[in-house]
Amino acid sequence: MVDVSILIINYKCADLTIAAIQSVKDWTKRVSYEVIVVDNDSQDQSKAQVLEQHPDIQWIDMGYNAGFARANNRAIQAAQGRYYLLLNADTLQNMDAIDVCVERMDAEPDVAASAPMQLYGNGSPQPYFESFAEFRRIFYIVPIRLQAWVERMLPATVYTDPRQHDWLVGAFMVVRREAVQKVGALDESFFMYGEDVEWSYRLGKVGKLLYYKDLGFLHLTSDSPFRRTDVSYVNRFNVQMQVSNLLWLRKQYGVGAYLVVMLNYALLIPIFTGWKAFVNLKNRRPIGSEMENQRRFARRFQMLLRYFWPTVFNRPGFYKIKPEENIA
């Protein structure tokens, strides 16, 4: 059995995957490891390109675009390591973070999972959510004056260990095999986003989740059709991201919390549109002018409603949006 199984999902990003594996080899010297790459039906030359550069890795073809959770679960089934490392293809190692994470977790058996800090390509730190409550707050789109009230209603978890957090980002996440055996693998209803949050909730029941803030890794920005575009205070989510986020909210906090957020969005449409119409009239413009932001929000909410009943009843499925539902 090796110390750590490094699990990488490839989807039309052979160059990134090759670089990610090479950086692992360059920086990981003290622990034994295997690399398992799962391909989400890239339909390109990814397999040949990656294996040409790294013939020692294990390659698994999913046969369809299975997203993050299902592809990682397939890798976990094949993995032999004492630890699983979920590692994004768009990452680079810039220190011996893998070695240190394994060594520290060996010394602290009560730790279920750990991670170093995310860094931008230039080495500067990336912001991150430190608690479930902080993450939930961004779901609510309320007037600025009510944000302090939302913070009071959703207080952050306080731990005595400053390294401990509610959840870890799945871009680099070292998970103890025994913890997965106790709580199960990733929830396969998630396609992309939210699955690491939900998994962290279950993992946190059997051990600590630690950020080692003296360690880091580079998380690059790769192109994805599901990344947010035209972000504003109101239009802060894309459809796939919010379908997954709301699924997590329903699973972890119940139907009431889910319905409150959906009601918030439903009420916001007439308020947001009416406010803009008032501003237009006040400025003597046509009442419907410059409504692109309002229309985009309404269309995105309409897409969320397509997943309303499955989410309300927490039905198992595959919550992957259709291409036409991805409102840019």
Tab-separated table of N, CA, C and O in Angstrom, residues 200-278:
chain	number	residue	atom	x	y	z
A	200	SER	N	-17.211	17.495	3.187
A	200	SER	CA	-16.549	18.010	4.384
A	200	SER	C	-17.475	17.927	5.593
A	200	SER	O	-17.029	17.639	6.714
A	201	TYR	N	-18.764	18.193	5.387
A	201	TYR	CA	-19.726	18.110	6.488
A	201	TYR	C	-19.732	16.705	7.091
A	201	TYR	O	-19.694	16.532	8.319
A	202	ARG	N	-19.731	15.686	6.230
A	202	ARG	CA	-19.725	14.315	6.735
A	202	ARG	C	-18.380	13.934	7.323
A	202	ARG	O	-18.306	13.277	8.369
A	203	LEU	N	-17.305	14.335	6.671
A	203	LEU	CA	-15.969	14.026	7.189
A	203	LEU	C	-15.731	14.683	8.545
A	203	LEU	O	-15.069	14.110	9.421
A	204	GLY	N	-16.286	15.896	8.713
A	204	GLY	CA	-16.108	16.606	9.969
A	204	GLY	C	-16.764	15.928	11.152
A	204	GLY	O	-16.454	16.256	12.307
A	205	LYS	N	-17.645	14.982	10.889
A	205	LYS	CA	-18.284	14.252	11.981
A	205	LYS	C	-17.376	13.176	12.569
A	205	LYS	O	-17.625	12.685	13.679
A	206	VAL	N	-16.331	12.799	11.821
A	206	VAL	CA	-15.470	11.710	12.298
A	206	VAL	C	-14.035	12.175	12.550
A	206	VAL	O	-13.184	11.374	12.940
A	207	GLY	N	-13.763	13.458	12.315
A	207	GLY	CA	-12.416	13.952	12.571
A	207	GLY	C	-12.289	15.422	12.235
A	207	GLY	O	-13.201	16.043	11.702
A	208	LYS	N	-11.145	15.981	12.548
A	208	LYS	CA	-10.894	17.394	12.278
A	208	LYS	C	-10.584	17.623	10.801
A	208	LYS	O	-10.017	16.760	10.129
A	209	LEU	N	-10.948	18.811	10.336
A	209	LEU	CA	-10.569	19.272	9.003
A	209	LEU	C	-9.637	20.460	9.195
A	209	LEU	O	-10.046	21.494	9.731
A	210	LEU	N	-8.394	20.320	8.760
A	210	LEU	CA	-7.377	21.323	9.058
A	210	LEU	C	-6.829	21.970	7.794
A	210	LEU	O	-6.542	21.284	6.799
A	211	TYR	N	-6.667	23.294	7.850
A	211	TYR	CA	-5.868	24.016	6.866
A	211	TYR	C	-4.484	24.230	7.473
A	211	TYR	O	-4.353	24.807	8.564
A	212	TYR	N	-3.456	23.784	6.774
A	212	TYR	CA	-2.084	24.060	7.185
A	212	TYR	C	-1.665	25.362	6.508
A	212	TYR	O	-1.298	25.381	5.326
A	213	LYS	N	-1.737	26.431	7.263
A	213	LYS	CA	-1.605	27.757	6.674
A	213	LYS	C	-0.162	28.151	6.368
A	213	LYS	O	0.078	29.201	5.768
A	214	ASP	N	0.777	27.302	6.779
A	214	ASP	CA	2.171	27.530	6.400
A	214	ASP	C	2.535	26.802	5.109
A	214	ASP	O	3.665	26.886	4.638
A	215	LEU	N	1.565	26.090	4.544
A	215	LEU	CA	1.763	25.379	3.284
A	215	LEU	C	0.880	25.989	2.206
A	215	LEU	O	-0.149	26.604	2.505
A	216	GLY	N	1.255	25.786	0.952
A	216	GLY	CA	0.452	26.320	-0.134
A	216	GLY	C	0.636	25.524	-1.411
A	216	GLY	O	1.506	24.661	-1.523
A	217	PHE	N	-0.218	25.816	-2.372
A	217	PHE	CA	-0.105	25.271	-3.726
A	217	PHE	C	-0.693	26.301	-4.677
A	217	PHE	O	-1.532	27.129	-4.283
A	218	LEU	N	-0.257	26.262	-5.910
A	218	LEU	CA	-0.741	27.212	-6.911
A	218	LEU	C	-1.996	26.656	-7.560
A	218	LEU	O	-2.007	25.528	-8.061
A	219	HIS	N	-3.067	27.444	-7.525
A	219	HIS	CA	-4.316	27.062	-8.194
A	219	HIS	C	-4.534	28.043	-9.337
A	219	HIS	O	-4.881	29.202	-9.120
A	220	LEU	N	-4.337	27.559	-10.548
A	220	LEU	CA	-4.428	28.401	-11.722
A	220	LEU	C	-5.888	28.598	-12.105
A	220	LEU	O	-6.785	27.889	-11.646
A	221	THR	N	-6.142	29.534	-12.980
A	221	THR	CA	-7.499	29.775	-13.492
A	221	THR	C	-7.604	29.163	-14.871
A	221	THR	O	-6.946	29.612	-15.812
A	222	SER	N	-8.397	28.110	-14.999
A	222	SER	CA	-8.591	27.463	-16.297
A	222	SER	C	-9.978	27.788	-16.822
A	222	SER	O	-10.913	28.049	-16.068
A	223	ASP	N	-10.106	27.754	-18.137
A	223	ASP	CA	-11.384	28.077	-18.763
A	223	ASP	C	-12.413	27.002	-18.443
A	223	ASP	O	-12.117	25.812	-18.420
A	224	SER	N	-13.643	27.432	-18.201
A	224	SER	CA	-14.742	26.505	-17.964
A	224	SER	C	-16.040	27.199	-18.336
A	224	SER	O	-16.243	28.372	-18.002
A	225	PRO	N	-16.948	26.490	-19.026
A	225	PRO	CA	-18.232	27.102	-19.358
A	225	PRO	C	-19.092	27.369	-18.141
A	225	PRO	O	-20.093	28.081	-18.235
A	226	PHE	N	-18.709	26.813	-16.993
A	226	PHE	CA	-19.509	26.993	-15.783
A	226	PHE	C	-18.968	28.084	-14.871
A	226	PHE	O	-19.497	28.303	-13.790
A	227	ARG	N	-17.899	28.768	-15.283
A	227	ARG	CA	-17.395	29.864	-14.457
A	227	ARG	C	-18.334	31.060	-14.560
A	227	ARG	O	-19.017	31.255	-15.558
A	228	ARG	N	-18.330	31.887	-13.532
A	228	ARG	CA	-19.211	33.045	-13.495
A	228	ARG	C	-18.767	34.110	-14.494
A	228	ARG	O	-17.582	34.349	-14.679
A	229	THR	N	-19.739	34.717	-15.151
A	229	THR	CA	-19.475	35.842	-16.055
A	229	THR	C	-20.432	36.969	-15.706
A	229	THR	O	-21.521	36.749	-15.172
A	230	ASP	N	-20.038	38.200	-16.017
A	230	ASP	CA	-20.880	39.370	-15.751
A	230	ASP	C	-21.387	39.368	-14.307
A	230	ASP	O	-22.586	39.497	-14.038
A	231	VAL	N	-20.473	39.194	-13.359
A	231	VAL	CA	-20.851	39.105	-11.951
A	231	VAL	C	-21.237	40.483	-11.426
A	231	VAL	O	-20.558	41.475	-11.665
A	232	SER	N	-22.355	40.545	-10.714
A	232	SER	CA	-22.790	41.765	-10.046
A	232	SER	C	-23.279	41.379	-8.654
A	232	SER	O	-23.300	40.196	-8.295
A	233	TYR	N	-23.691	42.367	-7.868
A	233	TYR	CA	-24.176	42.074	-6.518
A	233	TYR	C	-25.356	41.111	-6.563
A	233	TYR	O	-25.463	40.201	-5.727
A	234	VAL	N	-26.236	41.276	-7.541
A	234	VAL	CA	-27.404	40.406	-7.656
A	234	VAL	C	-27.059	39.144	-8.435
A	234	VAL	O	-27.329	38.025	-7.993
A	235	ASN	N	-26.467	39.312	-9.598
A	235	ASN	CA	-26.114	38.161	-10.434
A	235	ASN	C	-24.738	37.615	-10.035
A	235	ASN	O	-23.767	37.714	-10.776
A	236	ARG	N	-24.671	37.028	-8.860
A	236	ARG	CA	-23.389	36.569	-8.317
A	236	ARG	C	-23.133	35.097	-8.585
A	236	ARG	O	-22.039	34.604	-8.296
A	237	PHE	N	-24.130	34.360	-9.094
A	237	PHE	CA	-23.970	32.932	-9.342
A	237	PHE	C	-24.222	32.615	-10.813
A	237	PHE	O	-24.935	33.335	-11.499
A	238	ASN	N	-23.642	31.505	-11.292
A	238	ASN	CA	-24.134	30.946	-12.538
A	238	ASN	C	-25.087	29.801	-12.191
A	238	ASN	O	-25.217	29.418	-11.029
A	239	VAL	N	-25.735	29.260	-13.202
A	239	VAL	CA	-26.812	28.310	-12.937
A	239	VAL	C	-26.273	27.005	-12.348
A	239	VAL	O	-26.800	26.503	-11.345
A	240	GLN	N	-25.222	26.421	-12.956
A	240	GLN	CA	-24.707	25.150	-12.437
A	240	GLN	C	-24.214	25.300	-11.005
A	240	GLN	O	-24.481	24.451	-10.148
A	241	MET	N	-23.502	26.385	-10.746
A	241	MET	CA	-22.997	26.608	-9.397
A	241	MET	C	-24.136	26.682	-8.389
A	241	MET	O	-24.079	26.062	-7.318
A	242	GLN	N	-25.197	27.401	-8.735
A	242	GLN	CA	-26.255	27.579	-7.758
A	242	GLN	C	-27.151	26.358	-7.629
A	242	GLN	O	-27.665	26.089	-6.541
A	243	VAL	N	-27.340	25.608	-8.702
A	243	VAL	CA	-28.059	24.335	-8.576
A	243	VAL	C	-27.346	23.440	-7.568
A	243	VAL	O	-27.972	22.851	-6.679
A	244	SER	N	-26.024	23.359	-7.672
A	244	SER	CA	-25.248	22.539	-6.747
A	244	SER	C	-25.263	23.109	-5.335
A	244	SER	O	-25.403	22.371	-4.349
A	245	ASN	N	-25.099	24.426	-5.218
A	245	ASN	CA	-25.108	25.054	-3.898
A	245	ASN	C	-26.432	24.833	-3.181
A	245	ASN	O	-26.474	24.547	-1.982
A	246	LEU	N	-27.529	24.985	-3.915
A	246	LEU	CA	-28.843	24.813	-3.299
A	246	LEU	C	-29.097	23.346	-2.945
A	246	LEU	O	-29.780	23.058	-1.956
A	247	LEU	N	-28.557	22.442	-3.736
A	247	LEU	CA	-28.665	21.027	-3.402
A	247	LEU	C	-27.942	20.749	-2.089
A	247	LEU	O	-28.450	20.026	-1.219
A	248	TRP	N	-26.732	21.325	-1.929
A	248	TRP	CA	-26.015	21.177	-0.663
A	248	TRP	C	-26.816	21.757	0.496
A	248	TRP	O	-26.943	21.141	1.564
A	249	LEU	N	-27.367	22.954	0.299
A	249	LEU	CA	-28.148	23.593	1.362
A	249	LEU	C	-29.311	22.713	1.793
A	249	LEU	O	-29.561	22.535	2.994
A	250	ARG	N	-30.013	22.158	0.817
A	250	ARG	CA	-31.154	21.291	1.133
A	250	ARG	C	-30.707	20.049	1.894
A	250	ARG	O	-31.337	19.639	2.872
A	251	LYS	N	-29.601	19.436	1.464
A	251	LYS	CA	-29.143	18.212	2.091
A	251	LYS	C	-28.687	18.450	3.534
A	251	LYS	O	-28.987	17.658	4.427
A	252	GLN	N	-27.979	19.548	3.750
A	252	GLN	CA	-27.369	19.758	5.062
A	252	GLN	C	-28.290	20.481	6.040
A	252	GLN	O	-28.268	20.184	7.239
A	253	TYR	N	-29.106	21.417	5.551
A	253	TYR	CA	-29.893	22.253	6.456
A	253	TYR	C	-31.399	22.066	6.324
A	253	TYR	O	-32.151	22.689	7.062
A	254	GLY	N	-31.842	21.241	5.403
A	254	GLY	CA	-33.246	20.900	5.341
A	254	GLY	C	-34.060	21.750	4.392
A	254	GLY	O	-33.593	22.743	3.816
A	255	VAL	N	-35.321	21.373	4.258
A	255	VAL	CA	-36.201	21.994	3.277
A	255	VAL	C	-36.508	23.448	3.627
A	255	VAL	O	-36.680	24.291	2.738
A	256	GLY	N	-36.591	23.767	4.926
A	256	GLY	CA	-36.915	25.140	5.324
A	256	GLY	C	-35.870	26.124	4.864
A	256	GLY	O	-36.202	27.185	4.302
A	257	ALA	N	-34.603	25.812	5.091
A	257	ALA	CA	-33.525	26.703	4.672
A	257	ALA	C	-33.512	26.878	3.163
A	257	ALA	O	-33.269	27.978	2.649
A	258	TYR	N	-33.787	25.792	2.454
A	258	TYR	CA	-33.823	25.854	0.990
A	258	TYR	C	-34.965	26.758	0.506
A	258	TYR	O	-34.780	27.609	-0.367
A	259	LEU	N	-36.143	26.612	1.090
A	259	LEU	CA	-37.300	27.408	0.664
A	259	LEU	C	-37.111	28.890	0.975
A	259	LEU	O	-37.552	29.748	0.196
A	260	VAL	N	-36.463	29.215	2.074
A	260	VAL	CA	-36.220	30.624	2.410
A	260	VAL	C	-35.367	31.286	1.345
A	260	VAL	O	-35.640	32.412	0.910
A	261	VAL	N	-34.313	30.606	0.889
A	261	VAL	CA	-33.442	31.176	-0.136
A	261	VAL	C	-34.197	31.323	-1.453
A	261	VAL	O	-34.099	32.363	-2.132
A	262	MET	N	-34.962	30.321	-1.830
A	262	MET	CA	-35.720	30.412	-3.080
A	262	MET	C	-36.762	31.524	-3.018
A	262	MET	O	-36.999	32.227	-4.010
A	263	LEU	N	-37.389	31.717	-1.856
A	263	LEU	CA	-38.344	32.814	-1.687
A	263	LEU	C	-37.632	34.155	-1.819
A	263	LEU	O	-38.166	35.101	-2.421
A	264	ASN	N	-36.438	34.250	-1.262
A	264	ASN	CA	-35.640	35.468	-1.394
A	264	ASN	C	-35.438	35.826	-2.864
A	264	ASN	O	-35.624	36.971	-3.284
A	265	TYR	N	-35.087	34.828	-3.690
A	265	TYR	CA	-34.843	35.079	-5.105
A	265	TYR	C	-36.135	35.441	-5.836
A	265	TYR	O	-36.135	36.325	-6.701
A	266	ALA	N	-37.242	34.754	-5.487
A	266	ALA	CA	-38.513	35.031	-6.145
A	266	ALA	C	-38.982	36.457	-5.857
A	266	ALA	O	-39.456	37.165	-6.760
A	267	LEU	N	-38.857	36.904	-4.602
A	267	LEU	CA	-39.270	38.260	-4.241
A	267	LEU	C	-38.349	39.309	-4.836
A	267	LEU	O	-38.780	40.446	-5.097
A	268	LEU	N	-37.107	38.934	-5.062
A	268	LEU	CA	-36.146	39.900	-5.583
A	268	LEU	C	-36.454	40.315	-7.011
A	268	LEU	O	-36.163	41.447	-7.415
A	269	ILE	N	-37.068	39.430	-7.795
A	269	ILE	CA	-37.322	39.748	-9.205
A	269	ILE	C	-38.197	40.995	-9.349
A	269	ILE	O	-37.804	41.956	-10.028
A	270	PRO	N	-39.400	41.054	-8.741
A	270	PRO	CA	-40.197	42.292	-8.883
A	270	PRO	C	-39.553	43.486	-8.200
A	270	PRO	O	-39.682	44.622	-8.685
A	271	ILE	N	-38.866	43.271	-7.082
A	271	ILE	CA	-38.222	44.393	-6.387
A	271	ILE	C	-37.097	44.973	-7.240
A	271	ILE	O	-36.994	46.190	-7.442
A	272	PHE	N	-36.246	44.112	-7.746
A	272	PHE	CA	-35.097	44.514	-8.555
A	272	PHE	C	-35.565	45.187	-9.847
A	272	PHE	O	-35.045	46.235	-10.257
A	273	THR	N	-36.578	44.610	-10.482
A	273	THR	CA	-37.097	45.166	-11.733
A	273	THR	C	-37.830	46.478	-11.479
A	273	THR	O	-37.671	47.456	-12.228
A	274	GLY	N	-38.647	46.520	-10.434
A	274	GLY	CA	-39.386	47.743	-10.125
A	274	GLY	C	-38.465	48.899	-9.774
A	274	GLY	O	-38.708	50.045	-10.173
A	275	TRP	N	-37.400	48.598	-9.036
A	275	TRP	CA	-36.435	49.642	-8.699
A	275	TRP	C	-35.807	50.229	-9.949
A	275	TRP	O	-35.684	51.453	-10.077
A	276	LYS	N	-35.432	49.354	-10.898
A	276	LYS	CA	-34.809	49.840	-12.125
A	276	LYS	C	-35.793	50.645	-12.957
A	276	LYS	O	-35.423	51.679	-13.557
A	277	ALA	N	-37.040	50.215	-12.989
A	277	ALA	CA	-38.055	50.968	-13.726
A	277	ALA	C	-38.238	52.358	-13.122
A	277	ALA	O	-38.377	53.357	-13.844
A	278	PHE	N	-38.245	52.431	-11.785
A	278	PHE	CA	-38.363	53.725	-11.115
A	278	PHE	C	-37.189	54.640	-11.464
A	278	PHE	O	-37.358	55.831	-11.736
